Structures are given as structure tokens and as C-alpha cells.
Amino acid sequence: MGRILIRGGRILDPAASRDEVADVLIEDGKIAAIGAGLDASGTTAIDAAGCWVAPGFVDLHTHLREPGQEYKEDIASGGRSAVAGGFTTVCCMANTHPVNDDPAVTDYILDRARQDSPARVLPIAAATRGLEGRVMTEMSALQKAGAVAFSDDGRTLMDGAVMRRVLEYARMIGAPVSVHAEDRHLVGQGVVNEGAVSTRLGLPGSPAAAETVLVARDLLLAELTGGHLHVAHVSTAGSVDLIRAARERGVHVTAEVTPHHLTLTDEAALGYDTNTKMAPPLRSASDVRACRQGLVDGVLDAIATDHAPHAPHEKDVEFTAAPPGVLGFETAFPVVMDLVRTGEITPLELMRRLSTTPARILRLRSGTLAVGAEADVVVLDPDREWVYDPMKGWSKSHNSPWAGKTMRGRAVATIVAGRLVYDADRGMLVP
Ligand code: DOR
């Protein structure tokens, strides 16, 4: 394996609270040294002047669609899209076909990932069989096969007694339970946030309370059981408040927020663009403000993309009929850079939310640039301007609310296990 020297970048390593200009030497797949003026002989040199060098991003929430819906995405295309966005590890949700509720499916995903994906792929297995919310999966066997967490994502687990048992069992085996908190009865037919926007659009609304009541239930169940609750894609001010209060009284809870819920309000849907339809829906300006503040305060620990590819024929229909979800990997960094530009968060803290903390939530060894650590590294140009064209992206799908928008900030080089797998100017460097 070759040696790589990343020269003269601004090192942002949240794990060591390091923010300084230096070189990074990578050797034998590991971080070998960090310092000024490291010897470049015999290395592939990457000029990082004016760029940031950070631990590769870790995405706690993505949909790779394989097995079963490879027309939307597969592990190869999703893995490429991930590294093009600076993600070196992605956790894929269980709502595949078949559902990842059996170790054979977990094995299959890991096997395909080893062969096809430049990003590391970690499966999140279903909490209940078929995501039906009734019978728990064999969580221990799934964990032994490689599942890192459990979730019925996309299908809220509505039965509180089952949820309690899932949390109890997950606690015994030391795994987090990631929840898509939306009370299905309160959501009803809702396809956008309930409020002035849903009225103007004449579309059925889903109230913020549909999320918040479920977050309240699950926090209480986490408290009851001692299980590790991870709240996926937080979108309401009420959820942020409840998570903050629960954390203060010692509940084992972590939470994530998406780039879209941090930057777009429900008004983005006023043009009936189905690429603004997601679950949970885009919310009001005050919810967005609360999510941003929650991220800044660390109440929301991590940024996760909820990368959710859907094919054009599925999205190019009336709003009520379109499936919810948007692409996430390739736009995540420039989109959340908005919080750095407004001065809400420092670059170092942003990197913590994209890499170090999500890695810690899953107790991964990544998320650090410590000497001796696996070399999962991203080089970011915080100022590079580019126009995002999903047709030219790496995903098989194109459903993004940012299509055609000028982006500022880009992953320019991504290294996984010491191998340069992506370079923004040269493209994908894997077969
Ligand atoms: O927007 C979403 N899309 N939310 C979900 O919970 C599921 C996801 C998907 O699988 O498309």
C-alpha cells in the first residue's frame, strides 16, 4: 500500500481538539505522522493548501437500496456517491427487499460492500421482523453478523410494549436503537408539515406533534429500560427540547439531524416539487432554528444524511403519490457549511458532528486523525464553488432539492483505509 502525504492543509481533528496547519503522512493504511514539513519522498503528495483535512465523515443514516431496489441505488453506486461527498463510513438502513431482518441479508450486504463499495458500509438491522412492529428480530445473531444498530426506520414502531422489549434487548447486547419517530395515526395522509404551507398547497398536513409525541414516548422507554435510544432525523423544536431535558436527567439518548432539516423550511415545498417531500417533512422556520441551535449545543450529536434515492418515474408524479426522501451524500458538506458561514458553528465543531461523534455513537475506531488510527480522511475545500447537477453525480437517482444550485464547499479528496478512492478533479479512483 502506498504512502500519501497531505501537505499544508488545516488539520481539523475534533478527537484531539486540533486545529492547525500541518502535513499528514499516511502509511500502511494508518495515520503515520502529523507535523510541519514532513518528508515527501516516495509519497503520493496531495496539496491541501487552503483546504481542511478532517477524519472521514460517518453517516449514521442512509438507504443503499440493495438488495431489492437496485434501480434506485446499489451498494456500488451508493458507496461511490458517499466518498464523493467525503463519507468514509455509511450505515445502511434495513428497509431493503428483503428487509435486513436476517443474518443472511446482513452477510449479503457486507459481502457486496467488500467487493463493490469504496466507502465502508455498516448495516443497521431491523428491530422487528419485516419492519412490521410485532415480532423482534434475532438481534444478537444480527449483531454477530455485523449489524451495528437496530431500526425499523421508515416504519415507526408503534407498539410501545414491543419498543420497550427492543430497548431492553439492545441494552443487553450493547447496541443503539435508532428510531424514526412519527406517530403513524397523527401523520395520517399528511405529506407536508401541517400549517400555513399545507393550507396554501391544499395538501394534507402532518403536525410537528406527530414526531414529538413519539420522541417523548421513546425517551421515557429509554429511561425505563436503560437502553441506548438514538433519535433519527430530528425535525421539531419540541423534540430538541425533550432530548435536551432527557439528557440532563441522564437518559442514554443520542440524536441526529439532516442537512435538509437544518437548512430548508416547509416553504421549499410551495412549488409542489416532490424533491422537497421527505419523512419527517420539512418544518417551520422556528423548528429549523431550534434544530440548528440543538446541533450547535450538541443536543443533536450528529449530522446524518438520510440519503434516500428514488427513481425519476417515482418522483415525477403528483406530490401525494411520490415516495418521501432525497439524496444526501454529495451535497451534505456544502449545505451544512451554511452554519459555519453564519458563525453559528466552528469548522472544528462541524467536523465533530460529521465524523467524530457519529463514530463514537457506534463505538467505531474512526472519527480521529490520531497517529496509528485507520487512515479514513477527507480533504475539503471550504470555498470551492460548483453547480450541483445530480445527473452528473454518482448516485443512480437524481432526487435532490438542490439540483441546479450553486454549492460552496466540496470534498476534494477522500481516503479510505489509506487508499485514495476519490479526487474531485480526477474522479473515482476505484475500479
Ligand atoms: O424520507 C424518507 N425516506 N424517510 C424515511 O424514513 C424513509 C426514506 C426512504 O427509505 O426513502
Tab-separated table of N, CA and C in Angstrom, residues 181 193 207-213 215-216 219 231-246 255-257 261-262 264 280-295 297 299-300:
chain	number	residue	atom	x	y	z
A	181	ALA	N	-39.226	8.581	14.478
A	181	ALA	CA	-40.322	8.930	15.374
A	181	ALA	C	-41.394	9.725	14.631
A	193	ASN	N	-45.571	19.456	6.224
A	193	ASN	CA	-45.798	19.923	7.588
A	193	ASN	C	-47.167	20.597	7.689
A	207	PRO	N	-48.745	17.116	11.587
A	207	PRO	CA	-48.309	18.086	12.600
A	207	PRO	C	-46.949	17.746	13.196
A	208	ALA	N	-46.251	18.770	13.638
A	208	ALA	CA	-44.967	18.559	14.324
A	208	ALA	C	-45.151	17.593	15.493
A	209	ALA	N	-46.335	17.654	16.119
A	209	ALA	CA	-46.591	16.785	17.278
A	209	ALA	C	-46.525	15.306	16.907
A	210	ALA	N	-46.726	14.975	15.624
A	210	ALA	CA	-46.648	13.558	15.233
A	210	ALA	C	-45.263	13.013	15.558
A	211	GLU	N	-44.256	13.847	15.400
A	211	GLU	CA	-42.900	13.427	15.774
A	211	GLU	C	-42.691	13.532	17.279
A	212	THR	N	-43.039	14.681	17.813
A	212	THR	CA	-42.650	14.986	19.191
A	212	THR	C	-43.266	13.997	20.184
A	213	VAL	N	-44.517	13.572	19.951
A	213	VAL	CA	-45.120	12.628	20.916
A	213	VAL	C	-44.368	11.296	20.937
A	215	VAL	N	-41.161	10.896	20.193
A	215	VAL	CA	-39.863	11.130	20.842
A	215	VAL	C	-40.065	11.078	22.358
A	216	ALA	N	-41.167	11.692	22.823
A	216	ALA	CA	-41.461	11.673	24.266
A	216	ALA	C	-41.620	10.232	24.749
A	219	LEU	N	-38.206	8.392	24.715
A	219	LEU	CA	-37.305	8.845	25.783
A	219	LEU	C	-37.712	8.221	27.119
A	231	VAL	N	-32.252	9.018	18.277
A	231	VAL	CA	-33.386	9.596	17.563
A	231	VAL	C	-32.911	10.029	16.171
A	232	ALA	N	-33.496	9.430	15.159
A	232	ALA	CA	-33.112	9.731	13.773
A	232	ALA	C	-33.759	11.047	13.329
A	233	HIS	N	-33.164	11.667	12.364
A	233	HIS	CA	-33.660	12.869	11.678
A	233	HIS	C	-34.651	13.732	12.483
A	234	VAL	N	-34.132	14.338	13.552
A	234	VAL	CA	-34.958	15.225	14.387
A	234	VAL	C	-35.385	16.427	13.538
A	235	SER	N	-36.671	16.784	13.635
A	235	SER	CA	-37.132	17.902	12.800
A	235	SER	C	-37.960	18.937	13.553
A	236	THR	N	-38.243	18.710	14.837
A	236	THR	CA	-39.124	19.664	15.526
A	236	THR	C	-38.439	20.272	16.761
A	237	ALA	N	-38.860	21.509	17.051
A	237	ALA	CA	-38.335	22.199	18.247
A	237	ALA	C	-38.700	21.406	19.498
A	238	GLY	N	-39.893	20.820	19.499
A	238	GLY	CA	-40.335	20.046	20.665
A	238	GLY	C	-39.425	18.854	20.919
A	239	SER	N	-39.002	18.173	19.854
A	239	SER	CA	-38.088	17.031	20.028
A	239	SER	C	-36.774	17.490	20.626
A	240	VAL	N	-36.251	18.619	20.125
A	240	VAL	CA	-34.964	19.122	20.631
A	240	VAL	C	-35.083	19.391	22.130
A	241	ASP	N	-36.174	20.041	22.534
A	241	ASP	CA	-36.369	20.347	23.965
A	241	ASP	C	-36.431	19.079	24.808
A	242	LEU	N	-37.185	18.092	24.318
A	242	LEU	CA	-37.346	16.845	25.090
A	242	LEU	C	-36.027	16.090	25.199
A	243	ILE	N	-35.261	16.072	24.123
A	243	ILE	CA	-33.973	15.349	24.142
A	243	ILE	C	-33.011	16.059	25.100
A	244	ARG	N	-33.032	17.387	25.031
A	244	ARG	CA	-32.165	18.169	25.934
A	244	ARG	C	-32.487	17.832	27.394
A	245	ALA	N	-33.781	17.859	27.730
A	245	ALA	CA	-34.187	17.615	29.122
A	245	ALA	C	-33.869	16.177	29.531
A	246	ALA	N	-34.096	15.228	28.647
A	246	ALA	CA	-33.834	13.819	28.983
A	246	ALA	C	-32.345	13.609	29.220
A	255	ALA	N	-28.787	11.745	19.159
A	255	ALA	CA	-29.731	12.194	18.122
A	255	ALA	C	-28.972	12.724	16.919
A	256	GLU	N	-29.643	12.672	15.790
A	256	GLU	CA	-29.057	13.174	14.545
A	256	GLU	C	-30.037	14.135	13.877
A	257	VAL	N	-29.482	14.963	12.991
A	257	VAL	CA	-30.302	15.893	12.221
A	257	VAL	C	-29.749	15.901	10.799
A	261	HIS	N	-33.147	19.240	7.071
A	261	HIS	CA	-33.908	19.808	8.192
A	261	HIS	C	-33.177	20.973	8.861
A	262	LEU	N	-31.890	21.108	8.588
A	262	LEU	CA	-31.135	22.240	9.138
A	262	LEU	C	-31.229	23.498	8.288
A	264	LEU	N	-33.701	23.923	5.231
A	264	LEU	CA	-34.896	24.189	4.417
A	264	LEU	C	-36.137	24.210	5.304
A	280	PRO	N	-39.346	12.605	8.251
A	280	PRO	CA	-40.369	13.615	8.514
A	280	PRO	C	-40.262	14.774	7.528
A	281	PRO	N	-41.377	15.533	7.396
A	281	PRO	CA	-41.378	16.619	6.402
A	281	PRO	C	-40.544	17.814	6.830
A	282	LEU	N	-40.237	18.684	5.878
A	282	LEU	CA	-39.603	19.966	6.197
A	282	LEU	C	-40.562	20.742	7.086
A	283	ARG	N	-40.011	21.425	8.074
A	283	ARG	CA	-40.851	22.060	9.092
A	283	ARG	C	-40.815	23.578	8.998
A	284	SER	N	-41.327	24.229	10.044
A	284	SER	CA	-41.423	25.696	10.076
A	284	SER	C	-40.050	26.313	10.371
A	285	ALA	N	-39.963	27.626	10.155
A	285	ALA	CA	-38.699	28.326	10.405
A	285	ALA	C	-38.278	28.189	11.873
A	286	SER	N	-39.249	28.190	12.799
A	286	SER	CA	-38.839	28.099	14.212
A	286	SER	C	-38.317	26.692	14.539
A	287	ASP	N	-38.852	25.673	13.884
A	287	ASP	CA	-38.294	24.324	14.072
A	287	ASP	C	-36.869	24.265	13.539
A	288	VAL	N	-36.651	24.847	12.369
A	288	VAL	CA	-35.306	24.832	11.778
A	288	VAL	C	-34.327	25.547	12.709
A	289	ARG	N	-34.768	26.695	13.242
A	289	ARG	CA	-33.895	27.432	14.177
A	289	ARG	C	-33.543	26.561	15.384
A	290	ALA	N	-34.540	25.868	15.908
A	290	ALA	CA	-34.301	25.023	17.095
A	290	ALA	C	-33.353	23.862	16.765
A	291	CYS	N	-33.493	23.298	15.580
A	291	CYS	CA	-32.589	22.200	15.185
A	291	CYS	C	-31.165	22.721	15.053
A	292	ARG	N	-31.020	23.900	14.459
A	292	ARG	CA	-29.665	24.469	14.315
A	292	ARG	C	-29.057	24.712	15.688
A	293	GLN	N	-29.850	25.287	16.582
A	293	GLN	CA	-29.344	25.553	17.930
A	293	GLN	C	-29.012	24.234	18.643
A	294	GLY	N	-29.867	23.239	18.434
A	294	GLY	CA	-29.624	21.923	19.036
A	294	GLY	C	-28.306	21.330	18.558
A	295	LEU	N	-28.014	21.504	17.282
A	295	LEU	CA	-26.749	20.995	16.735
A	295	LEU	C	-25.567	21.748	17.342
A	297	ASP	N	-25.430	23.315	20.158
A	297	ASP	CA	-25.289	22.981	21.585
A	297	ASP	C	-24.816	21.543	21.813
A	299	VAL	N	-26.890	19.029	21.596
A	299	VAL	CA	-28.069	18.211	21.956
A	299	VAL	C	-28.347	17.252	20.794
A	300	LEU	N	-28.232	17.769	19.582
A	300	LEU	CA	-28.244	16.911	18.403
A	300	LEU	C	-26.770	16.617	18.122
